[in-house]
Coordinates of C-alpha atoms in Angstrom, one line a residue:
X1 CA 35.3 -29.8 98.4
X2 CA 33.1 -28.2 101.0
X3 CA 33.7 -31.2 103.4
X4 CA 37.5 -30.9 103.0
X5 CA 37.3 -27.2 103.8
X6 CA 35.2 -27.8 107.0
X7 CA 37.7 -30.7 108.0
X8 CA 40.7 -28.4 107.7
X9 CA 38.9 -25.6 109.7
X10 CA 38.1 -28.2 112.5
X11 CA 41.7 -29.4 112.5
X12 CA 43.0 -25.8 112.9
X13 CA 40.5 -25.1 115.8
X14 CA 41.6 -28.3 117.6
X15 CA 45.3 -27.4 117.1
X16 CA 44.6 -23.9 118.6
X17 CA 42.8 -25.3 121.6
X18 CA 45.6 -27.8 122.2
X19 CA 48.3 -25.1 122.1
X20 CA 46.4 -22.7 124.3
X21 CA 45.6 -25.2 127.1
X22 CA 49.1 -26.8 126.9
X23 CA 50.9 -23.4 127.3
X24 CA 48.8 -22.5 130.4
X25 CA 49.5 -25.8 132.0
X26 CA 53.3 -25.3 131.5
X27 CA 53.2 -21.7 133.0
X28 CA 51.1 -23.0 135.9
X29 CA 53.5 -25.7 136.6
X30 CA 56.4 -23.3 136.5
X31 CA 54.7 -20.9 138.9
X32 CA 53.9 -23.7 141.3
X33 CA 57.6 -24.8 141.3
X34 CA 58.7 -21.2 142.0
X35 CA 56.2 -21.0 144.9
X36 CA 57.4 -24.3 146.4
X37 CA 61.0 -23.1 146.2
X38 CA 60.4 -19.7 148.0
X39 CA 60.7 -19.6 151.8
X40 CA 58.0 -18.1 154.0
X41 CA 58.0 -14.4 153.6
X42 CA 58.0 -14.4 149.8
X43 CA 61.8 -13.7 149.2
X44 CA 63.4 -16.1 146.7
X45 CA 66.4 -18.0 147.7
X46 CA 69.4 -17.6 145.4
X47 CA 72.5 -19.9 145.5
X48 CA 75.9 -18.3 146.1
X49 CA 77.2 -20.0 143.0
X50 CA 74.5 -18.2 141.0
X51 CA 75.8 -14.8 142.1
X52 CA 78.7 -13.0 140.3
X53 CA 81.2 -11.8 142.8
X54 CA 81.7 -8.1 142.7
X55 CA 85.1 -6.8 141.6
X56 CA 87.1 -4.4 143.6
X57 CA 86.0 -1.6 141.4
X58 CA 82.4 -2.3 142.0
X59 CA 82.7 -2.4 145.8
X60 CA 81.8 0.9 147.6
X61 CA 82.6 1.9 151.1
X62 CA 79.7 1.7 153.6
X63 CA 77.7 4.7 154.0
X64 CA 78.8 7.3 156.6
X65 CA 76.1 6.2 159.1
X66 CA 77.4 2.7 159.1
X67 CA 81.1 3.4 159.1
X68 CA 82.8 2.6 162.4
X69 CA 83.5 5.7 164.3
X70 CA 87.0 6.4 165.7
X71 CA 87.0 7.0 169.3
X72 CA 89.6 9.5 170.6
X73 CA 90.8 9.7 174.1
X74 CA 89.6 12.8 176.0
X75 CA 92.3 15.4 176.4
X76 CA 93.6 15.5 179.9
X77 CA 92.5 18.5 182.0
X78 CA 94.9 21.3 181.9
X79 CA 97.0 21.2 185.0
X80 CA 98.8 24.1 186.7
X81 CA 102.2 24.7 185.2
X82 CA 105.2 24.3 187.4
X83 CA 106.2 27.5 189.1
X84 CA 109.4 29.1 188.2
X85 CA 112.3 28.7 190.7
X86 CA 112.7 31.5 193.1
X87 CA 115.9 32.7 191.6
X88 CA 114.6 32.8 188.0
X89 CA 114.6 36.1 186.2
X90 CA 112.4 37.3 183.4
X91 CA 112.8 40.3 181.1
X92 CA 109.0 40.5 180.2
X93 CA 106.0 40.8 182.4
X94 CA 104.7 37.5 183.7
X95 CA 101.5 36.2 182.0
X96 CA 98.4 36.4 184.2
X97 CA 96.4 33.4 185.1
X98 CA 94.0 32.2 182.4
X99 CA 90.6 33.6 182.7
X100 CA 87.6 34.0 180.4
X101 CA 88.1 36.9 178.0
X102 CA 85.6 39.7 177.7
X103 CA 83.8 39.6 174.4
X104 CA 84.4 43.3 173.9
X105 CA 88.1 42.9 173.2
X106 CA 89.0 42.0 169.6
X107 CA 91.3 39.1 168.9
X108 CA 93.5 41.4 166.8
X109 CA 93.6 44.3 169.3
X110 CA 96.7 45.3 171.0
X111 CA 97.0 46.0 174.7
X112 CA 99.5 48.2 176.6
X113 CA 100.8 46.3 179.6
X114 CA 102.0 48.7 182.4
X115 CA 104.2 47.6 185.2
X116 CA 105.6 46.5 187.5
X117 CA 104.0 48.6 190.3
X118 CA 105.4 48.3 193.7
X119 CA 102.0 48.0 195.5
X120 CA 98.3 48.1 194.9
X121 CA 97.9 51.7 195.9
X122 CA 100.0 52.8 193.0
X123 CA 97.7 50.9 190.6
X124 CA 94.7 52.6 192.2
X125 CA 96.3 56.1 191.7
X126 CA 96.8 55.2 188.0
X127 CA 93.3 54.0 187.6
X128 CA 92.0 57.3 188.8
X129 CA 93.9 58.9 185.9
X130 CA 92.6 56.4 183.4
X131 CA 89.0 57.4 184.1
X132 CA 89.5 60.7 182.3
X133 CA 91.1 59.2 179.2
X134 CA 89.7 57.0 176.3
X135 CA 91.7 54.0 177.7
X136 CA 89.8 50.9 179.0
X137 CA 91.2 48.6 181.6
X138 CA 91.5 45.1 180.0
X139 CA 93.1 43.3 183.0
X140 CA 94.9 43.8 186.2
X141 CA 96.9 41.1 188.1
X142 CA 99.8 40.6 190.5
X143 CA 102.6 38.1 190.6
X144 CA 105.2 37.0 193.2
X145 CA 108.6 38.5 192.7
X146 CA 112.0 38.0 194.3
X147 CA 114.7 40.6 193.8
X148 CA 118.1 41.4 195.4
X149 CA 118.3 43.9 198.3
X150 CA 121.1 45.4 200.3
X151 CA 120.9 45.3 204.1
X152 CA 122.9 48.0 206.0
X153 CA 123.6 47.0 209.6
X154 CA 126.0 47.4 212.6
X155 CA 127.5 43.9 213.2
X156 CA 126.3 42.0 216.2
X157 CA 127.6 43.0 219.7
X158 CA 128.9 40.5 222.3
X159 CA 125.7 40.8 224.5
X160 CA 122.2 42.2 224.6
X161 CA 123.2 44.9 227.0
X162 CA 126.0 46.0 224.8
X163 CA 123.8 46.1 221.7
X164 CA 121.2 48.2 223.6
X165 CA 123.9 50.7 224.6
X166 CA 124.9 51.0 220.9
X167 CA 121.3 51.5 219.9
X168 CA 120.8 54.3 222.5
X169 CA 124.0 56.1 221.5
X170 CA 123.1 55.9 217.8
X171 CA 119.6 57.3 218.4
X172 CA 121.0 60.2 220.4
X173 CA 123.3 61.1 217.5
X174 CA 120.4 61.1 215.0
X175 CA 121.2 57.9 213.4
X176 CA 117.8 57.7 211.8
X177 CA 114.3 56.5 212.6
X178 CA 114.6 53.1 210.7
X179 CA 117.0 51.5 213.1
X180 CA 116.1 48.3 214.9
X181 CA 117.7 45.8 217.2
X182 CA 117.8 42.2 216.1
X183 CA 116.9 39.9 219.0
X184 CA 117.0 36.4 217.4
X185 CA 118.6 34.3 214.7
X186 CA 122.1 34.2 213.4
X187 CA 122.4 38.0 213.4
X188 CA 121.2 38.4 217.1
X189 CA 122.4 41.6 218.8
X190 CA 122.9 43.4 215.4
X191 CA 121.3 46.7 214.6
X192 CA 119.6 47.0 211.3
X193 CA 119.9 50.3 209.5
X194 CA 117.5 49.5 206.6
X195 CA 117.2 47.5 203.4
X196 CA 117.8 49.3 200.1
X197 CA 117.1 48.4 196.5
X198 CA 120.3 49.6 195.0
X199 CA 124.0 49.4 196.2
X200 CA 124.3 53.1 195.8
X201 CA 121.6 53.9 198.4
X202 CA 122.9 51.3 200.7
X203 CA 126.5 52.8 200.4
X204 CA 125.2 56.3 201.2
X205 CA 123.5 55.1 204.3
X206 CA 126.6 53.2 205.4
X207 CA 128.8 56.3 205.0
X208 CA 126.3 58.4 206.9
X209 CA 126.4 56.1 210.0
X210 CA 130.2 55.7 209.7
X211 CA 130.7 59.4 210.0
X212 CA 129.0 59.1 213.5
X213 CA 131.7 56.7 214.6
X214 CA 130.1 53.3 214.1
X215 CA 131.3 50.2 212.3
X216 CA 128.8 49.4 209.5
X217 CA 128.5 46.5 207.0
X218 CA 126.4 45.7 204.0
X219 CA 124.9 42.2 203.2
X220 CA 123.1 41.3 200.0
X221 CA 119.7 39.7 200.7
X222 CA 116.7 38.4 198.7
X223 CA 113.6 40.5 199.0
X224 CA 110.3 38.7 198.4
X225 CA 107.3 40.8 197.4
X226 CA 104.4 41.1 194.9
X227 CA 104.5 43.1 191.7
X228 CA 101.3 44.5 190.1
X229 CA 100.5 44.8 186.4
X230 CA 97.7 46.6 184.5
X231 CA 96.7 46.1 180.9
X232 CA 94.9 48.9 179.0
X233 CA 93.4 49.1 175.5
X234 CA 91.6 51.8 173.5
X235 CA 87.8 52.0 173.5
X236 CA 86.0 50.8 170.4
X237 CA 89.1 49.3 168.9
X238 CA 91.1 52.6 168.8
X239 CA 94.8 52.5 169.8
X240 CA 96.4 54.5 172.6
X241 CA 99.1 57.1 171.7
X242 CA 102.5 57.2 173.2
X243 CA 101.8 60.7 174.6
X244 CA 98.8 59.4 176.5
X245 CA 101.0 56.6 178.1
X246 CA 103.6 59.1 179.1
X247 CA 101.0 61.3 180.7
X248 CA 99.6 58.4 182.6
X249 CA 103.0 57.3 183.9
X250 CA 104.2 60.7 185.1
X251 CA 105.8 60.3 188.6
X252 CA 106.0 56.5 188.3
X253 CA 109.6 55.4 188.5
X254 CA 110.6 52.0 187.0
X255 CA 107.1 51.4 185.4
X256 CA 107.5 50.3 181.7
X257 CA 105.1 49.9 178.9
X258 CA 104.9 46.9 176.6
X259 CA 102.6 46.3 173.7
X260 CA 101.2 42.8 173.2
X261 CA 98.1 41.2 171.7
X262 CA 95.2 41.4 174.1
X263 CA 94.5 37.7 173.4
X264 CA 97.8 36.7 174.9
X265 CA 96.6 38.0 178.3
X266 CA 94.1 35.1 178.5
X267 CA 96.3 32.1 177.5

């Protein structure tokens, strides 16, 4: 009985050793096969057929850093706008040329645009008045302008000597200090009596010379000149009253006031 027990114990030990070494050999063989199937660098090769193709739901767009950037064409440099024709008329002050806007002016602030002034000296006189008020000069500019005028003249004489004789006679009768003999062009030998801004003024001048016994005519002409504009705003964002504007413009004929956003002066 004792021998049978020892025999069974020995058989169990041999079976245990057989299973132990046999399992290790199979694992070593499997690891060796895996090593032989791997390329240099240690990454395992996987067949495409072994992969499960992703569905549309699983696909994700590439990260932002890898997405193709869309190139946009650079905007063309702003060119100068075509000038208005000489005969064009506008009911509002012309916009000044675009310049960089001062940081002090708020985008919501309103400006008072004053004009047109006939010359730069009128603007200088107004600026002297502005210095004693809370108004601040936002911008000043000038623009070309063409308007109708009325030329009063004595029609051309037949010769230069005849025209000079008429001029001497007119001067002796007190025909005015603005008379001038035209010596060239289509109106050669005519005598200019002045150019006036309104038909009424031209007609008064014509009647004045006619009473002296001269033949007088009126022609409508185009007068080219520059107009001057001034934009004011209140200091520290405060508005300017209508009373202040009226006091500033006392003595200025034909000068109007128009309110507009200050930002529009720089577009």
